């Protein structure tokens, strides 16, 4: 198990598990929830966190994070990304394989895992590449990565689509044999050559080359059929269109073992933002239209989309502050994900806090088979927890974020909720806006 060995006692006072009922105290001893009750006696030497009526959730789990180490440590490192994750309420993140060099072998995946464990702020699970060098041609040594120290359980060429149907079919078959999961970045590359924005009236008016919805949807349906025939599971990264929602609903109705995530930005933002040509808004898949936002929100509420994945994608200023079509795709996400879910799902009444726990912690942990994350808040369970003040707002300012990069699309926006503290196996990893290491 990565991360620090838990020691000592922490008492969370006046917290409301899942935002329900009267506030209670939660005593955590040696990494485990030891007692839940009203006005617990505080043992000598215990660390006290005053929740003041805030919401207690299981620690958040992100299946889709880019930490950029190895290779682009000028934009993010495992340490800075872990800090951002802890501050965002996360206790486990999956670090995507599109690093430099690519995480397509166990030397790299094991190293990412070890560095994450040494940093100790969040469980960093490396994602292994599906194909060598993300080139889409030859399967990577998935078995070696799965059986290494990191125990890789999620494989993805994210950033690129495993576009060759035969390679994807083989990958699904191998993954089934190994008991691991393939996460697909659904983008038919022949339909997105040169594309930088959602194909629609806005891109046409702005003179930007368009990325049609069908580029995503055609791969979603293809992979659903390949998974059906292989008896495999498949996970769809960052679902972004109304049509993808319909296809996921259809596939699930057929009993196909397909799961999907949605990013906070695809729930919240649309392509009207492109009018300023600010590269911060360039992302893959692109920001789409209001009807896509609304369909994705409803699908997340209904369970057609299983969970939230941040697609936290740090980039250097010089790669973002340039001509829109040259800007690298991607936006920061770890520190703003929870407040954006509050804004898009909780405030409109689409999810209650139980629902937030489901889509940001329990379902993602289940999808990848983590047994110590996304657990119930109950005596005897591992103390992977986050405390959220649903009424304390804050203003986003890129340079103040823990991430090494500043490419947040929410600059100067007011977030409606604040993470007060995060605990990983009973160790406080973030508190009052400060990470512990
Ligand atoms: O916007 C994106 N950025 N989408 C991806 O699929 C990859 C990611 C990155 O690595 O920057
Ligand atoms: Zn992607």
Coordinates of C-alpha atoms and ligand atoms in Angstrom, one line a residue:
X1 CA 0.0 0.0 0.0
X2 CA 1.5 3.4 -0.9
X3 CA 1.6 6.4 1.5
X4 CA 2.6 6.9 5.0
X5 CA 2.1 4.6 7.9
X6 CA -0.6 6.2 10.0
X7 CA 0.2 7.0 13.6
X8 CA -1.5 9.0 16.3
X9 CA -5.0 10.2 17.0
X10 CA -7.0 12.8 15.2
X11 CA -10.4 14.0 16.4
X12 CA -12.7 15.6 13.8
X13 CA -15.2 17.6 15.8
X14 CA -18.6 18.7 14.7
X15 CA -18.7 17.1 11.2
X16 CA -21.7 15.9 9.3
X17 CA -21.0 12.6 7.5
X18 CA -22.5 12.9 4.0
X19 CA -24.0 16.3 5.1
X20 CA -26.7 14.4 6.9
X21 CA -28.1 14.7 10.5
X22 CA -26.7 16.6 13.5
X23 CA -22.9 17.2 13.7
X24 CA -20.9 14.4 15.3
X25 CA -17.3 13.9 16.4
X26 CA -15.1 11.3 14.6
X27 CA -12.1 9.8 16.3
X28 CA -9.3 8.4 14.1
X29 CA -6.7 6.2 15.7
X30 CA -3.7 4.7 13.8
X31 CA -5.3 5.3 10.4
X32 CA -8.7 3.8 11.2
X33 CA -12.1 5.3 12.2
X34 CA -12.2 4.3 15.9
X35 CA -15.3 6.0 17.2
X36 CA -18.2 8.2 16.0
X37 CA -20.4 9.9 18.6
X38 CA -21.4 13.2 20.1
X39 CA -18.9 15.1 22.2
X40 CA -16.2 12.4 22.3
X41 CA -13.4 12.9 24.9
X42 CA -10.3 14.0 23.2
X43 CA -7.3 11.9 24.2
X44 CA -4.1 13.7 25.3
X45 CA -1.9 14.6 22.4
X46 CA -4.6 14.2 19.8
X47 CA -4.8 16.6 16.9
X48 CA -8.2 18.4 16.8
X49 CA -9.9 19.6 13.6
X50 CA -12.9 21.7 14.3
X51 CA -15.4 21.0 11.5
X52 CA -17.9 23.6 12.6
X53 CA -20.8 21.7 11.0
X54 CA -18.9 21.0 7.7
X55 CA -19.6 18.0 5.5
X56 CA -17.5 14.8 6.0
X57 CA -17.0 12.7 2.8
X58 CA -14.9 9.7 2.0
X59 CA -11.6 10.9 0.4
X60 CA -12.0 11.7 -3.3
X61 CA -10.6 9.4 -6.0
X62 CA -9.5 10.7 -9.4
X63 CA -9.1 8.2 -12.2
X64 CA -7.7 10.8 -14.6
X65 CA -4.8 13.1 -13.5
X66 CA -1.7 14.2 -15.5
X67 CA 1.3 14.7 -13.1
X68 CA 3.9 15.2 -15.9
X69 CA 6.7 13.4 -14.1
X70 CA 8.9 12.1 -15.7
X71 CA 9.7 14.7 -18.4
X72 CA 7.9 17.9 -17.8
X73 CA 8.7 18.7 -14.2
X74 CA 8.6 22.4 -15.1
X75 CA 4.8 22.1 -15.3
X76 CA 4.0 19.6 -12.5
X77 CA 5.7 17.0 -10.4
X78 CA 4.4 14.1 -8.4
X79 CA 5.0 16.2 -5.3
X80 CA 3.2 19.4 -6.5
X81 CA 0.4 17.4 -8.1
X82 CA 0.0 15.4 -4.9
X83 CA -0.3 18.7 -2.9
X84 CA -2.9 19.9 -5.4
X85 CA -4.8 16.7 -5.0
X86 CA -4.7 16.7 -1.2
X87 CA -5.9 20.4 -1.2
X88 CA -8.7 19.3 -3.6
X89 CA -9.9 16.6 -1.1
X90 CA -8.4 13.7 -3.0
X91 CA -6.8 10.7 -1.3
X92 CA -6.0 8.7 -4.5
X93 CA -5.2 9.7 -8.0
X94 CA -4.4 7.8 -11.2
X95 CA -1.5 9.4 -13.0
X96 CA -1.8 9.2 -16.8
X97 CA 0.9 7.5 -18.9
X98 CA 1.5 10.3 -21.4
X99 CA 4.7 11.4 -19.7
X100 CA 8.2 11.7 -21.4
X101 CA 9.3 8.9 -21.5
X102 CA 5.9 7.3 -21.8
X103 CA 4.9 5.0 -18.9
X104 CA 4.7 2.0 -21.1
X105 CA 7.0 -0.2 -18.9
X106 CA 7.3 -1.3 -15.3
X107 CA 10.5 0.7 -14.6
X108 CA 8.5 3.9 -15.1
X109 CA 5.3 2.8 -13.5
X110 CA 7.1 1.4 -10.4
X111 CA 9.1 4.6 -10.1
X112 CA 6.0 6.9 -10.3
X113 CA 4.4 4.7 -7.6
X114 CA 7.5 4.9 -5.3
X115 CA 7.9 8.6 -5.6
X116 CA 4.2 9.0 -4.9
X117 CA 4.5 6.8 -1.8
X118 CA 7.5 8.8 -0.6
X119 CA 5.7 12.1 -1.0
X120 CA 2.9 10.5 1.0
X121 CA 0.1 13.0 0.5
X122 CA -2.2 10.9 -1.8
X123 CA -2.0 7.4 -3.2
X124 CA -0.5 7.8 -6.6
X125 CA -1.5 4.9 -8.9
X126 CA 0.4 5.0 -12.2
X127 CA -1.7 4.3 -15.3
X128 CA 0.2 2.2 -17.8
X129 CA 0.2 2.9 -21.5
X130 CA -1.8 0.4 -23.7
X131 CA 0.6 0.7 -26.6
X132 CA 4.3 1.2 -26.8
X133 CA 5.1 5.0 -26.9
X134 CA 1.3 5.7 -27.2
X135 CA 1.9 5.0 -30.9
X136 CA -1.2 2.8 -31.2
X137 CA 0.7 0.0 -33.0
X138 CA 2.1 -2.5 -30.5
X139 CA 0.7 -3.5 -27.2
X140 CA 2.8 -2.5 -24.2
X141 CA 3.9 -5.0 -21.6
X142 CA 0.7 -4.7 -19.6
X143 CA 1.4 -7.9 -17.6
X144 CA 4.8 -6.7 -16.4
X145 CA 3.3 -3.4 -15.2
X146 CA 0.4 -5.2 -13.5
X147 CA 2.6 -7.5 -11.7
X148 CA 5.2 -4.9 -10.7
X149 CA 5.5 -3.0 -7.4
X150 CA 2.9 -0.5 -8.6
X151 CA 0.4 -3.2 -9.4
X152 CA -1.0 -1.2 -12.3
X153 CA -4.7 -1.8 -12.7
X154 CA -5.6 0.9 -15.2
X155 CA -4.2 1.2 -18.7
X156 CA -4.7 4.1 -21.1
X157 CA -3.1 5.9 -24.1
X158 CA -4.9 9.0 -22.9
X159 CA -4.1 12.1 -24.9
X160 CA -4.3 9.7 -27.9
X161 CA -7.0 7.2 -28.9
X162 CA -6.3 3.5 -29.3
X163 CA -7.7 4.0 -32.8
X164 CA -6.9 0.7 -34.5
X165 CA -9.9 -1.5 -33.8
X166 CA -7.8 -4.7 -33.9
X167 CA -5.2 -3.3 -31.4
X168 CA -8.1 -2.2 -29.2
X169 CA -9.7 -5.6 -29.4
X170 CA -6.5 -7.3 -28.4
X171 CA -5.9 -4.9 -25.6
X172 CA -9.4 -5.6 -24.2
X173 CA -8.7 -9.4 -24.4
X174 CA -5.4 -9.1 -22.7
X175 CA -6.8 -6.8 -20.0
X176 CA -9.6 -9.2 -19.3
X177 CA -7.1 -12.0 -18.8
X178 CA -5.0 -9.8 -16.4
X179 CA -8.1 -8.5 -14.6
X180 CA -7.2 -4.9 -15.4
X181 CA -9.2 -2.1 -17.1
X182 CA -8.6 -0.1 -20.3
X183 CA -9.6 3.6 -20.3
X184 CA -10.2 5.0 -23.8
X185 CA -9.6 8.5 -24.9
X186 CA -12.4 8.4 -27.5
X187 CA -11.3 10.4 -30.5
X188 CA -11.4 9.1 -34.1
X189 CA -8.2 10.8 -35.3
X190 CA -9.3 10.9 -39.0
X191 CA -12.2 13.2 -37.9
X192 CA -10.1 15.5 -35.7
X193 CA -7.1 16.2 -37.9
X194 CA -6.2 19.9 -37.2
X195 CA -9.3 20.4 -35.0
X196 CA -8.9 22.8 -32.1
X197 CA -12.5 23.5 -31.0
X198 CA -16.0 21.9 -30.9
X199 CA -17.5 21.7 -34.4
X200 CA -20.4 24.1 -34.4
X201 CA -21.6 27.7 -34.9
X202 CA -19.0 29.2 -32.5
X203 CA -16.0 27.5 -34.1
X204 CA -17.3 28.5 -37.6
X205 CA -17.7 32.1 -36.6
X206 CA -14.3 32.2 -35.0
X207 CA -12.6 30.5 -37.9
X208 CA -11.4 27.5 -35.8
X209 CA -11.2 24.0 -37.2
X210 CA -13.9 21.8 -35.7
X211 CA -13.9 18.5 -33.7
X212 CA -17.2 16.9 -34.4
X213 CA -19.2 15.0 -31.8
X214 CA -19.1 12.0 -34.0
X215 CA -15.3 11.7 -33.5
X216 CA -16.0 10.8 -29.9
X217 CA -19.3 8.9 -30.4
X218 CA -18.0 6.6 -33.1
X219 CA -15.3 5.3 -30.9
X220 CA -17.6 5.0 -27.8
X221 CA -20.0 2.8 -29.8
X222 CA -17.1 0.8 -31.5
X223 CA -15.5 0.1 -28.1
X224 CA -18.8 -0.9 -26.5
X225 CA -19.2 -3.5 -29.2
X226 CA -15.6 -4.7 -28.9
X227 CA -16.0 -5.0 -25.1
X228 CA -19.3 -6.9 -25.6
X229 CA -17.7 -9.4 -27.9
X230 CA -14.5 -9.8 -25.8
X231 CA -16.5 -10.1 -22.6
X232 CA -14.3 -7.2 -21.4
X233 CA -14.8 -4.1 -19.4
X234 CA -14.0 -0.7 -20.9
X235 CA -13.9 2.8 -19.4
X236 CA -14.6 5.9 -21.4
X237 CA -12.5 9.0 -20.4
X238 CA -14.0 12.5 -20.3
X239 CA -17.3 11.9 -22.0
X240 CA -18.3 15.2 -23.6
X241 CA -21.4 14.9 -25.8
X242 CA -25.1 14.4 -25.5
X243 CA -24.8 11.6 -28.0
X244 CA -22.1 9.8 -25.9
X245 CA -24.7 9.8 -23.1
X246 CA -27.3 8.1 -25.3
X247 CA -24.7 5.5 -26.5
X248 CA -23.6 4.8 -22.9
X249 CA -27.2 4.4 -21.8
X250 CA -27.8 2.0 -24.8
X251 CA -24.7 0.0 -24.0
X252 CA -25.5 -0.3 -20.3
X253 CA -29.0 -1.4 -21.2
X254 CA -27.5 -4.2 -23.3
X255 CA -25.5 -5.3 -20.3
X256 CA -22.2 -4.2 -21.8
X257 CA -19.6 -3.6 -19.0
X258 CA -18.9 0.0 -19.9
X259 CA -18.2 2.8 -17.4
X260 CA -17.5 6.5 -18.0
X261 CA -16.3 9.6 -16.4
X262 CA -17.0 13.3 -17.0
X263 CA -14.8 16.2 -16.2
X264 CA -15.9 19.2 -14.1
X265 CA -15.1 21.5 -17.1
X266 CA -17.4 19.6 -19.5
X267 CA -20.2 19.9 -17.0
X268 CA -19.7 23.6 -16.4
X269 CA -18.1 25.4 -19.4
X270 CA -19.1 25.7 -23.1
X271 CA -17.6 26.9 -26.3
X272 CA -18.9 30.5 -26.0
X273 CA -15.8 31.0 -23.9
X274 CA -13.6 30.6 -27.0
X275 CA -14.7 34.1 -28.3
X276 CA -11.6 35.6 -26.6
X277 CA -9.2 33.1 -28.3
X278 CA -7.6 32.6 -24.9
X279 CA -5.6 29.3 -25.1
X280 CA -6.6 28.5 -21.5
X281 CA -9.9 27.2 -23.0
X282 CA -8.4 24.8 -25.4
X283 CA -8.9 21.2 -24.2
X284 CA -9.4 17.7 -25.6
X285 CA -12.2 16.8 -26.0
X286 CA -13.2 20.5 -26.6
X287 CA -15.7 22.5 -24.6
X288 CA -19.0 21.9 -26.3
X289 CA -22.5 23.4 -26.1
X290 CA -25.1 24.0 -23.3
X291 CA -27.1 21.0 -24.3
X292 CA -24.1 18.8 -23.9
X293 CA -23.4 20.3 -20.4
X294 CA -27.0 19.6 -19.4
X295 CA -27.1 16.1 -20.8
X296 CA -23.8 15.2 -19.0
X297 CA -25.1 16.6 -15.7
X298 CA -28.3 14.6 -15.9
X299 CA -26.3 11.5 -16.9
X300 CA -24.0 11.9 -13.9
X301 CA -27.1 12.3 -11.6
X302 CA -28.7 9.2 -13.2
X303 CA -25.6 7.0 -13.1
X304 CA -25.4 6.7 -16.9
X305 CA -22.0 8.4 -16.3
X306 CA -20.4 6.8 -13.4
X307 CA -18.0 9.3 -12.0
X308 CA -16.0 12.5 -12.2
X309 CA -12.5 12.5 -13.5
X310 CA -10.6 15.8 -13.4
X311 CA -8.3 15.4 -16.5
X312 CA -6.0 17.7 -14.5
X313 CA -3.7 18.8 -17.3
X314 CA -1.0 21.3 -16.3
X315 CA 0.8 23.2 -19.0
X316 CA 3.5 25.9 -19.0
X317 CA 2.5 29.5 -19.6
X318 CA 4.4 29.7 -22.9
X319 CA 2.3 26.7 -24.1
X320 CA -1.0 28.4 -23.2
X321 CA -0.4 32.1 -23.7
X322 CA -0.1 31.9 -27.5
X323 CA -2.3 31.6 -30.6
X324 CA -5.3 29.5 -29.8
X325 CA -4.6 26.9 -32.4
X326 CA -1.1 26.4 -31.1
X327 CA -2.0 26.3 -27.4
X328 CA -1.6 22.8 -25.8
X329 CA -5.0 21.2 -24.8
X330 CA -5.7 20.8 -21.1
X331 CA -6.7 22.7 -18.0
X332 CA -6.0 22.3 -14.2
X333 CA -8.7 20.5 -12.3
X334 CA -7.6 19.0 -9.0
X335 CA -8.2 22.0 -6.7
X336 CA -11.4 23.1 -8.2
X337 CA -13.2 19.8 -9.0
X338 CA -15.3 19.6 -5.9
X339 CA -16.5 23.2 -5.9
X340 CA -17.4 22.8 -9.6
X341 CA -19.4 19.7 -8.8
X342 CA -21.1 21.7 -6.0
X343 CA -22.0 24.4 -8.5
X344 CA -23.2 22.2 -11.3
X345 CA -24.8 19.3 -9.4
X346 CA -25.4 20.1 -5.7
X347 CA -26.7 23.6 -6.0
X348 CA -29.3 22.7 -8.8
X349 CA -30.4 19.7 -6.8
X350 CA -29.1 17.0 -9.1
X351 CA -27.0 15.4 -6.4
X352 CA -27.0 15.4 -2.6
X353 CA -23.8 14.9 -0.7
X354 CA -24.3 11.1 -0.7
X355 CA -24.4 11.4 -4.5
X356 CA -21.2 13.5 -4.4
X357 CA -19.5 10.7 -2.4
X358 CA -20.8 8.2 -5.0
X359 CA -19.5 10.0 -8.1
X360 CA -16.2 11.4 -6.7
X361 CA -15.1 8.5 -4.4
X362 CA -17.1 5.3 -4.2
X363 CA -17.7 4.6 -7.9
X364 CA -14.2 5.5 -9.1
X365 CA -12.7 3.3 -6.3
X366 CA -15.0 0.4 -7.4
X367 CA -14.3 0.8 -11.1
X368 CA -10.6 0.2 -10.5
X369 CA -11.0 -2.2 -7.6
X370 CA -9.4 -0.1 -4.8
X371 CA -10.5 -1.8 -1.6
X372 CA -9.3 0.9 0.8
X373 CA -10.8 4.0 -0.9
X374 CA -14.4 5.1 -1.3
X375 CA -15.3 3.2 1.8
X376 CA -18.3 3.9 4.1
X377 CA -17.7 6.5 6.9
X378 CA -18.0 3.9 9.7
X379 CA -16.1 2.5 12.7
X380 CA -13.3 0.2 11.6
X381 CA -12.9 1.7 8.1
X382 CA -9.7 3.3 6.8
X383 CA -9.6 7.0 7.6
X384 CA -9.4 8.3 4.0
X385 CA -11.6 11.4 4.5
X386 CA -12.2 14.9 3.4
X387 CA -14.0 17.7 5.2
X388 CA -15.8 20.3 3.0
X389 CA -17.3 23.5 4.1
X390 CA -20.3 23.9 1.7
X391 CA -20.8 27.6 2.6
X392 CA -17.2 28.9 2.6
X393 CA -16.5 30.5 -0.8
X394 CA -13.1 31.4 -2.2
X395 CA -11.7 33.1 -5.3
X396 CA -9.5 31.2 -7.7
X397 CA -6.1 32.7 -8.5
X398 CA -3.8 30.6 -10.6
X399 CA -0.5 31.5 -9.0
X400 CA -2.0 30.6 -5.5
X401 CA -2.8 27.1 -6.5
X402 CA -0.4 24.3 -5.4
X403 CA 0.0 23.1 -9.0
X404 CA 3.2 24.3 -10.7
X405 CA 1.2 25.5 -13.6
X406 CA -1.5 28.3 -13.7
X407 CA -3.8 27.2 -16.5
X408 CA -7.0 27.3 -14.6
X409 CA -10.1 28.2 -16.6
X410 CA -11.7 29.5 -13.4
X411 CA -9.3 32.5 -12.8
X412 CA -11.0 35.1 -10.6
X413 CA -14.1 33.1 -10.3
X414 CA -15.7 32.5 -6.9
X415 CA -15.9 28.8 -5.9
X416 CA -18.9 28.0 -3.6
X417 CA -17.3 25.4 -1.3
X418 CA -13.9 24.9 0.4
X419 CA -12.0 21.8 1.4
X420 CA -11.2 22.3 5.1
X421 CA -9.0 19.2 5.6
X422 CA -8.0 15.9 4.0
X423 CA -6.8 12.8 5.8
X424 CA -5.0 9.8 4.2
X425 CA -5.0 6.8 6.5
X426 CA -5.5 9.1 9.4
X427 CA -2.6 11.5 8.5
X428 CA -3.7 15.1 7.8
X429 CA -2.5 15.8 4.3
X430 CA -4.1 19.2 3.8
X431 CA -5.6 21.7 6.2
X432 CA -7.0 25.2 5.8
X433 CA -5.6 25.6 2.3
X434 CA -2.2 24.2 3.1
X435 CA -0.8 20.8 2.1
X436 CA 1.3 19.0 4.7
X437 CA 4.5 18.5 2.7
Ligands
LIG1 O1 -6.9 18.3 -22.9 C1 -6.3 17.3 -22.7 N1 -5.0 17.3 -22.2 N2 -6.8 16.1 -23.1 C2 -6.0 15.0 -23.1 O2 -6.5 14.0 -23.5 C3 -4.6 15.0 -22.7 C4 -4.4 16.1 -21.8 C5 -2.9 16.4 -21.6 O3 -2.1 15.5 -21.4 O4 -2.5 17.6 -21.6
LIG2 ZN1 -7.9 12.4 -22.8

